[in-house]
Amino acid sequence: MRLSARLAALACLAALAVAGCGQNEQDGADATGSPPAPARSAPTEAEKLALLASLPAPYSEADLENGRRVFARCRSCHTLPEGAPNMTGPNLWGVFGRTAGTHPDYNYSTALKSAGFAWDAERLNEWLANPRTFLPGNKMSFAGIPDETDRRDVIAYLKTETGYAPEG
Ligand code: HEC
């Protein structure tokens, strides 16, 4: 996003706790009083910034624009929006706080199904650095993201595009 928009959104975020601002630009539910849509598949910019801020450092300081670019490496196998289909890999909506290997209707490897932890930023960081060594026997054919900053940014991007779970 443009810097000015980001600053405006940040200012808004600061005010959010007291005033509940930030609903005006994105979601169309305004003075007409239309009820909010039941599916929360399109987070507003203010919601995205709140999600970003909910992450532990250094993820909370991530560059979301770079994260979006890095996610291009995942797009051939993963969708992000709520209800979007599984592809080679599972849909990643709600992945933060979700137990690994539990997206319905996706046929995981035994390694991922029996991993026994919930995804958070730190687990994702280890997974994305080198999926093969982090969880031997998994079937994600992806070499990993060697650059620490790229991992930080794509993890934060994932959180802002898929996450309402309170846990980072
Ligand atoms: C070539 C296809 C492919 C690419 C590219 C890929 N993935 Fe995956 N991903 C998979 C597959 C397949 C699985 C399921 C692995 C298993 O069951 O062992 C998976 C699983 C995952 C999971 C675990 C989901 C869950 O429900 O437990 C996460 C998180 C994930 N991928 C994130 C990413 C991210 C982020 C990227 C890009 C940086 C990426 N993947 C790139 C195919 C891919």
PDB file of C-alpha atoms and ligand atoms in Angstrom:
ATOM      1  CA  MET A   1       0.000   0.000   0.000  1.00  0.00           C
ATOM      2  CA  ARG A   2       1.085   3.573  -0.489  1.00  0.00           C
ATOM      3  CA  LEU A   3       2.885   5.128   2.422  1.00  0.00           C
ATOM      4  CA  SER A   4       0.285   7.825   2.881  1.00  0.00           C
ATOM      5  CA  ALA A   5      -2.504   5.263   3.001  1.00  0.00           C
ATOM      6  CA  ARG A   6      -0.514   3.205   5.456  1.00  0.00           C
ATOM      7  CA  LEU A   7       0.049   6.205   7.704  1.00  0.00           C
ATOM      8  CA  ALA A   8      -3.596   7.136   7.563  1.00  0.00           C
ATOM      9  CA  ALA A   9      -4.549   3.581   8.424  1.00  0.00           C
ATOM     10  CA  LEU A  10      -2.047   3.533  11.270  1.00  0.00           C
ATOM     11  CA  ALA A  11      -3.456   6.742  12.675  1.00  0.00           C
ATOM     12  CA  CYS A  12      -6.842   5.178  12.381  1.00  0.00           C
ATOM     13  CA  LEU A  13      -5.653   2.060  14.136  1.00  0.00           C
ATOM     14  CA  ALA A  14      -4.502   4.149  17.042  1.00  0.00           C
ATOM     15  CA  ALA A  15      -7.958   5.631  17.277  1.00  0.00           C
ATOM     16  CA  LEU A  16      -9.702   2.319  16.766  1.00  0.00           C
ATOM     17  CA  ALA A  17      -9.760   1.395  20.434  1.00  0.00           C
ATOM     18  CA  VAL A  18     -11.780   4.467  21.322  1.00  0.00           C
ATOM     19  CA  ALA A  19     -13.686   5.395  18.199  1.00  0.00           C
ATOM     20  CA  GLY A  20     -14.160   2.360  15.956  1.00  0.00           C
ATOM     21  CA  CYS A  21     -13.072   4.234  12.847  1.00  0.00           C
ATOM     22  CA  GLY A  22     -11.776   2.805   9.607  1.00  0.00           C
ATOM     23  CA  GLN A  23     -14.966   1.222   8.350  1.00  0.00           C
ATOM     24  CA  ASN A  24     -15.566   3.936   5.805  1.00  0.00           C
ATOM     25  CA  GLU A  25     -13.120   3.172   2.993  1.00  0.00           C
ATOM     26  CA  GLN A  26     -13.367  -0.530   2.337  1.00  0.00           C
ATOM     27  CA  ASP A  27     -16.374  -2.449   3.400  1.00  0.00           C
ATOM     28  CA  GLY A  28     -19.284  -0.472   2.055  1.00  0.00           C
ATOM     29  CA  ALA A  29     -21.344  -1.003   5.217  1.00  0.00           C
ATOM     30  CA  ASP A  30     -21.854   2.670   5.994  1.00  0.00           C
ATOM     31  CA  ALA A  31     -24.648   5.095   6.712  1.00  0.00           C
ATOM     32  CA  THR A  32     -27.111   2.976   4.756  1.00  0.00           C
ATOM     33  CA  GLY A  33     -27.021   0.649   7.746  1.00  0.00           C
ATOM     34  CA  SER A  34     -26.549  -2.479   5.656  1.00  0.00           C
ATOM     35  CA  PRO A  35     -25.654  -5.397   7.913  1.00  0.00           C
ATOM     36  CA  PRO A  36     -22.136  -6.774   7.710  1.00  0.00           C
ATOM     37  CA  ALA A  37     -21.675  -9.737   5.421  1.00  0.00           C
ATOM     38  CA  PRO A  38     -21.581 -13.058   7.277  1.00  0.00           C
ATOM     39  CA  ALA A  39     -18.346 -14.262   5.656  1.00  0.00           C
ATOM     40  CA  ARG A  40     -15.312 -12.216   6.689  1.00  0.00           C
ATOM     41  CA  SER A  41     -13.351 -12.932   3.545  1.00  0.00           C
ATOM     42  CA  ALA A  42     -12.257  -9.376   2.753  1.00  0.00           C
ATOM     43  CA  PRO A  43     -10.524  -7.778   5.724  1.00  0.00           C
ATOM     44  CA  THR A  44     -10.425  -3.987   5.638  1.00  0.00           C
ATOM     45  CA  GLU A  45      -7.103  -2.165   5.684  1.00  0.00           C
ATOM     46  CA  ALA A  46      -7.672  -1.270   9.328  1.00  0.00           C
ATOM     47  CA  GLU A  47      -8.347  -4.918  10.173  1.00  0.00           C
ATOM     48  CA  LYS A  48      -5.203  -5.940   8.337  1.00  0.00           C
ATOM     49  CA  LEU A  49      -3.125  -3.472  10.323  1.00  0.00           C
ATOM     50  CA  ALA A  50      -4.695  -4.681  13.555  1.00  0.00           C
ATOM     51  CA  LEU A  51      -3.783  -8.237  12.588  1.00  0.00           C
ATOM     52  CA  LEU A  52      -0.244  -7.139  11.766  1.00  0.00           C
ATOM     53  CA  ALA A  53       0.047  -5.408  15.130  1.00  0.00           C
ATOM     54  CA  SER A  54      -1.211  -8.545  16.897  1.00  0.00           C
ATOM     55  CA  LEU A  55       1.857 -10.478  15.744  1.00  0.00           C
ATOM     56  CA  PRO A  56       4.953 -10.723  17.933  1.00  0.00           C
ATOM     57  CA  ALA A  57       8.081  -8.838  16.852  1.00  0.00           C
ATOM     58  CA  PRO A  58       9.693  -8.941  14.352  1.00  0.00           C
ATOM     59  CA  TYR A  59       6.604  -9.995  12.382  1.00  0.00           C
ATOM     60  CA  SER A  60       4.672  -6.946  13.550  1.00  0.00           C
ATOM     61  CA  GLU A  61       7.204  -4.768  11.694  1.00  0.00           C
ATOM     62  CA  ALA A  62       6.964  -6.670   8.429  1.00  0.00           C
ATOM     63  CA  ASP A  63       6.732  -5.165   4.957  1.00  0.00           C
ATOM     64  CA  LEU A  64       3.384  -6.466   3.700  1.00  0.00           C
ATOM     65  CA  GLU A  65       4.055  -5.390   0.134  1.00  0.00           C
ATOM     66  CA  ASN A  66       7.189  -7.525   0.055  1.00  0.00           C
ATOM     67  CA  GLY A  67       5.194 -10.314   1.717  1.00  0.00           C
ATOM     68  CA  ARG A  68       2.685 -10.184  -1.100  1.00  0.00           C
ATOM     69  CA  ARG A  69       5.515 -10.470  -3.623  1.00  0.00           C
ATOM     70  CA  VAL A  70       7.095 -13.394  -1.777  1.00  0.00           C
ATOM     71  CA  PHE A  71       3.717 -15.140  -1.655  1.00  0.00           C
ATOM     72  CA  ALA A  72       3.939 -15.409  -5.449  1.00  0.00           C
ATOM     73  CA  ARG A  73       6.135 -18.443  -4.711  1.00  0.00           C
ATOM     74  CA  CYS A  74       3.222 -20.124  -2.919  1.00  0.00           C
ATOM     75  CA  ARG A  75       0.334 -19.144  -5.175  1.00  0.00           C
ATOM     76  CA  SER A  76       0.656 -22.056  -7.589  1.00  0.00           C
ATOM     77  CA  CYS A  77      -0.239 -24.414  -4.727  1.00  0.00           C
ATOM     78  CA  HIS A  78      -2.187 -22.396  -2.125  1.00  0.00           C
ATOM     79  CA  THR A  79      -5.294 -20.194  -2.030  1.00  0.00           C
ATOM     80  CA  LEU A  80      -5.909 -17.725   0.815  1.00  0.00           C
ATOM     81  CA  PRO A  81      -9.556 -16.494   0.877  1.00  0.00           C
ATOM     82  CA  GLU A  82     -12.154 -18.160   3.045  1.00  0.00           C
ATOM     83  CA  GLY A  83     -13.802 -21.056   1.237  1.00  0.00           C
ATOM     84  CA  ALA A  84     -11.339 -20.988  -1.684  1.00  0.00           C
ATOM     85  CA  PRO A  85     -10.447 -24.432  -2.999  1.00  0.00           C
ATOM     86  CA  ASN A  86      -7.571 -26.642  -1.978  1.00  0.00           C
ATOM     87  CA  MET A  87      -5.081 -27.021  -4.798  1.00  0.00           C
ATOM     88  CA  THR A  88      -1.849 -29.010  -4.645  1.00  0.00           C
ATOM     89  CA  GLY A  89      -1.652 -27.654  -1.111  1.00  0.00           C
ATOM     90  CA  PRO A  90      -4.483 -26.845   1.322  1.00  0.00           C
ATOM     91  CA  ASN A  91      -6.363 -23.537   1.410  1.00  0.00           C
ATOM     92  CA  LEU A  92      -4.658 -21.397   4.069  1.00  0.00           C
ATOM     93  CA  TRP A  93      -7.592 -19.369   5.420  1.00  0.00           C
ATOM     94  CA  GLY A  94      -7.419 -19.334   9.215  1.00  0.00           C
ATOM     95  CA  VAL A  95      -4.082 -21.133   9.294  1.00  0.00           C
ATOM     96  CA  PHE A  96      -2.871 -19.201  12.368  1.00  0.00           C
ATOM     97  CA  GLY A  97      -4.011 -21.077  15.430  1.00  0.00           C
ATOM     98  CA  ARG A  98      -5.135 -24.050  13.343  1.00  0.00           C
ATOM     99  CA  THR A  99      -3.733 -27.444  14.226  1.00  0.00           C
ATOM    100  CA  ALA A 100      -1.363 -28.550  11.455  1.00  0.00           C
ATOM    101  CA  GLY A 101      -2.847 -30.950   8.961  1.00  0.00           C
ATOM    102  CA  THR A 102      -6.512 -30.358   9.796  1.00  0.00           C
ATOM    103  CA  HIS A 103      -8.055 -28.396   6.924  1.00  0.00           C
ATOM    104  CA  PRO A 104     -11.209 -30.338   5.992  1.00  0.00           C
ATOM    105  CA  ASP A 105     -11.243 -32.165   2.683  1.00  0.00           C
ATOM    106  CA  TYR A 106      -7.506 -32.026   2.199  1.00  0.00           C
ATOM    107  CA  ASN A 107      -5.490 -35.197   2.003  1.00  0.00           C
ATOM    108  CA  TYR A 108      -2.403 -34.456   4.116  1.00  0.00           C
ATOM    109  CA  SER A 109       0.703 -36.568   4.506  1.00  0.00           C
ATOM    110  CA  THR A 110       0.900 -38.619   7.685  1.00  0.00           C
ATOM    111  CA  ALA A 111       3.797 -36.389   8.768  1.00  0.00           C
ATOM    112  CA  LEU A 112       1.666 -33.255   8.749  1.00  0.00           C
ATOM    113  CA  LYS A 113      -1.454 -34.976  10.094  1.00  0.00           C
ATOM    114  CA  SER A 114       0.444 -36.250  13.098  1.00  0.00           C
ATOM    115  CA  ALA A 115       2.515 -33.097  13.680  1.00  0.00           C
ATOM    116  CA  GLY A 116       0.405 -32.226  16.710  1.00  0.00           C
ATOM    117  CA  PHE A 117       0.945 -28.474  16.971  1.00  0.00           C
ATOM    118  CA  ALA A 118      -0.996 -25.359  15.991  1.00  0.00           C
ATOM    119  CA  TRP A 119       0.520 -22.948  13.483  1.00  0.00           C
ATOM    120  CA  ASP A 120       1.905 -19.685  14.823  1.00  0.00           C
ATOM    121  CA  ALA A 121       4.458 -17.273  13.397  1.00  0.00           C
ATOM    122  CA  GLU A 122       7.419 -19.140  14.883  1.00  0.00           C
ATOM    123  CA  ARG A 123       6.341 -22.554  13.563  1.00  0.00           C
ATOM    124  CA  LEU A 124       5.650 -21.062  10.150  1.00  0.00           C
ATOM    125  CA  ASN A 125       9.094 -19.491  10.201  1.00  0.00           C
ATOM    126  CA  GLU A 126      10.732 -22.868  10.795  1.00  0.00           C
ATOM    127  CA  TRP A 127       8.488 -24.615   8.271  1.00  0.00           C
ATOM    128  CA  LEU A 128       9.122 -22.069   5.529  1.00  0.00           C
ATOM    129  CA  ALA A 129      12.882 -21.956   6.125  1.00  0.00           C
ATOM    130  CA  ASN A 130      13.102 -25.624   5.197  1.00  0.00           C
ATOM    131  CA  PRO A 131       9.920 -27.708   5.087  1.00  0.00           C
ATOM    132  CA  ARG A 132      11.805 -30.930   4.537  1.00  0.00           C
ATOM    133  CA  THR A 133      14.006 -30.800   7.611  1.00  0.00           C
ATOM    134  CA  PHE A 134      11.368 -29.196   9.842  1.00  0.00           C
ATOM    135  CA  LEU A 135       8.869 -31.991   9.233  1.00  0.00           C
ATOM    136  CA  PRO A 136      10.487 -34.965   7.492  1.00  0.00           C
ATOM    137  CA  GLY A 137       8.111 -36.958   5.312  1.00  0.00           C
ATOM    138  CA  ASN A 138       5.762 -34.083   4.476  1.00  0.00           C
ATOM    139  CA  LYS A 139       4.696 -33.691   0.853  1.00  0.00           C
ATOM    140  CA  MET A 140       5.121 -29.955   0.277  1.00  0.00           C
ATOM    141  CA  SER A 141       7.570 -29.831  -2.637  1.00  0.00           C
ATOM    142  CA  PHE A 142       9.077 -26.499  -1.793  1.00  0.00           C
ATOM    143  CA  ALA A 143      12.768 -25.830  -1.144  1.00  0.00           C
ATOM    144  CA  GLY A 144      12.109 -23.110   1.428  1.00  0.00           C
ATOM    145  CA  ILE A 145      12.736 -19.389   1.711  1.00  0.00           C
ATOM    146  CA  PRO A 146      16.351 -18.833   2.738  1.00  0.00           C
ATOM    147  CA  ASP A 147      16.009 -15.102   3.389  1.00  0.00           C
ATOM    148  CA  GLU A 148      14.893 -14.275   6.927  1.00  0.00           C
ATOM    149  CA  THR A 149      13.280 -10.975   5.952  1.00  0.00           C
ATOM    150  CA  ASP A 150      11.321 -12.595   3.141  1.00  0.00           C
ATOM    151  CA  ARG A 151      10.035 -15.182   5.614  1.00  0.00           C
ATOM    152  CA  ARG A 152       9.056 -12.504   8.121  1.00  0.00           C
ATOM    153  CA  ASP A 153       7.202 -10.596   5.440  1.00  0.00           C
ATOM    154  CA  VAL A 154       5.342 -13.527   3.913  1.00  0.00           C
ATOM    155  CA  ILE A 155       4.272 -14.771   7.360  1.00  0.00           C
ATOM    156  CA  ALA A 156       2.872 -11.341   8.224  1.00  0.00           C
ATOM    157  CA  TYR A 157       1.170 -11.205   4.835  1.00  0.00           C
ATOM    158  CA  LEU A 158      -0.414 -14.605   5.542  1.00  0.00           C
ATOM    159  CA  LYS A 159      -1.685 -13.342   8.888  1.00  0.00           C
ATOM    160  CA  THR A 160      -3.261 -10.241   7.389  1.00  0.00           C
ATOM    161  CA  GLU A 161      -4.896 -12.152   4.513  1.00  0.00           C
ATOM    162  CA  THR A 162      -6.138 -15.187   6.411  1.00  0.00           C
ATOM    163  CA  GLY A 163      -6.224 -14.559  10.094  1.00  0.00           C
ATOM    164  CA  TYR A 164      -8.767 -13.658  12.700  1.00  0.00           C
ATOM    165  CA  ALA A 165      -7.496 -16.079  15.301  1.00  0.00           C
ATOM    166  CA  PRO A 166      -6.291 -13.987  18.255  1.00  0.00           C
ATOM    167  CA  GLU A 167      -3.082 -15.935  18.581  1.00  0.00           C
ATOM    168  CA  GLY A 168      -0.099 -14.847  16.487  1.00  0.00           C
TER     169      GLY A 168
HETATM  170  C1  HEC B   1       4.548 -27.091  -5.065  1.00  0.00           C
HETATM  171  C2  HEC B   1       3.413 -26.774  -4.250  1.00  0.00           C
HETATM  172  C3  HEC B   1       3.606 -25.943  -2.999  1.00  0.00           C
HETATM  173  C4  HEC B   1       4.246 -24.730  -2.863  1.00  0.00           C
HETATM  174  C5  HEC B   1       4.988 -23.938  -3.927  1.00  0.00           C
HETATM  175  C6  HEC B   1       4.030 -24.323  -1.494  1.00  0.00           C
HETATM  176  N1  HEC B   1       3.297 -25.264  -0.831  1.00  0.00           N
HETATM  177 FE1  HEC B   1       2.663 -25.167   1.125  1.00  0.00          FE
HETATM  178  N2  HEC B   1       1.911 -27.046   0.970  1.00  0.00           N
HETATM  179  C7  HEC B   1       1.919 -27.813  -0.175  1.00  0.00           C
HETATM  180  C8  HEC B   1       1.434 -29.141   0.152  1.00  0.00           C
HETATM  181  C9  HEC B   1       1.297 -30.298  -0.830  1.00  0.00           C
HETATM  182  C10 HEC B   1       1.121 -29.131   1.531  1.00  0.00           C
HETATM  183  C11 HEC B   1       0.613 -30.306   2.367  1.00  0.00           C
HETATM  184  C12 HEC B   1       1.847 -31.020   2.885  1.00  0.00           C
HETATM  185  C13 HEC B   1       1.582 -32.354   3.547  1.00  0.00           C
HETATM  186  O1  HEC B   1       0.427 -32.793   3.672  1.00  0.00           O
HETATM  187  O2  HEC B   1       2.594 -32.969   3.944  1.00  0.00           O
HETATM  188  C14 HEC B   1       1.429 -27.782   2.015  1.00  0.00           C
HETATM  189  C15 HEC B   1       1.240 -27.371   3.319  1.00  0.00           C
HETATM  190  C16 HEC B   1       1.444 -26.082   3.757  1.00  0.00           C
HETATM  191  C17 HEC B   1       1.120 -25.596   5.082  1.00  0.00           C
HETATM  192  C18 HEC B   1       0.484 -26.397   6.207  1.00  0.00           C
HETATM  193  C19 HEC B   1      -1.020 -26.165   6.148  1.00  0.00           C
HETATM  194  C20 HEC B   1      -1.841 -26.934   7.152  1.00  0.00           C
HETATM  195  O3  HEC B   1      -3.074 -26.921   6.987  1.00  0.00           O
HETATM  196  O4  HEC B   1      -1.312 -27.541   8.103  1.00  0.00           O
HETATM  197  C21 HEC B   1       1.453 -24.280   5.109  1.00  0.00           C
HETATM  198  C22 HEC B   1       1.288 -23.326   6.266  1.00  0.00           C
HETATM  199  C23 HEC B   1       2.012 -23.944   3.814  1.00  0.00           C
HETATM  200  N3  HEC B   1       1.997 -25.061   3.020  1.00  0.00           N
HETATM  201  C24 HEC B   1       2.459 -22.689   3.456  1.00  0.00           C
HETATM  202  C25 HEC B   1       3.119 -22.411   2.258  1.00  0.00           C
HETATM  203  C26 HEC B   1       3.695 -21.130   1.925  1.00  0.00           C
HETATM  204  C27 HEC B   1       3.587 -19.884   2.784  1.00  0.00           C
HETATM  205  C28 HEC B   1       4.313 -21.265   0.717  1.00  0.00           C
HETATM  206  C29 HEC B   1       5.126 -20.244  -0.037  1.00  0.00           C
HETATM  207  C30 HEC B   1       6.220 -19.632   0.670  1.00  0.00           C
HETATM  208  C31 HEC B   1       4.071 -22.625   0.267  1.00  0.00           C
HETATM  209  N4  HEC B   1       3.358 -23.285   1.232  1.00  0.00           N
HETATM  210  C32 HEC B   1       4.494 -23.137  -0.954  1.00  0.00           C
HETATM  211  C33 HEC B   1       2.319 -27.423  -1.423  1.00  0.00           C
HETATM  212  C34 HEC B   1       3.034 -26.271  -1.700  1.00  0.00           C
END
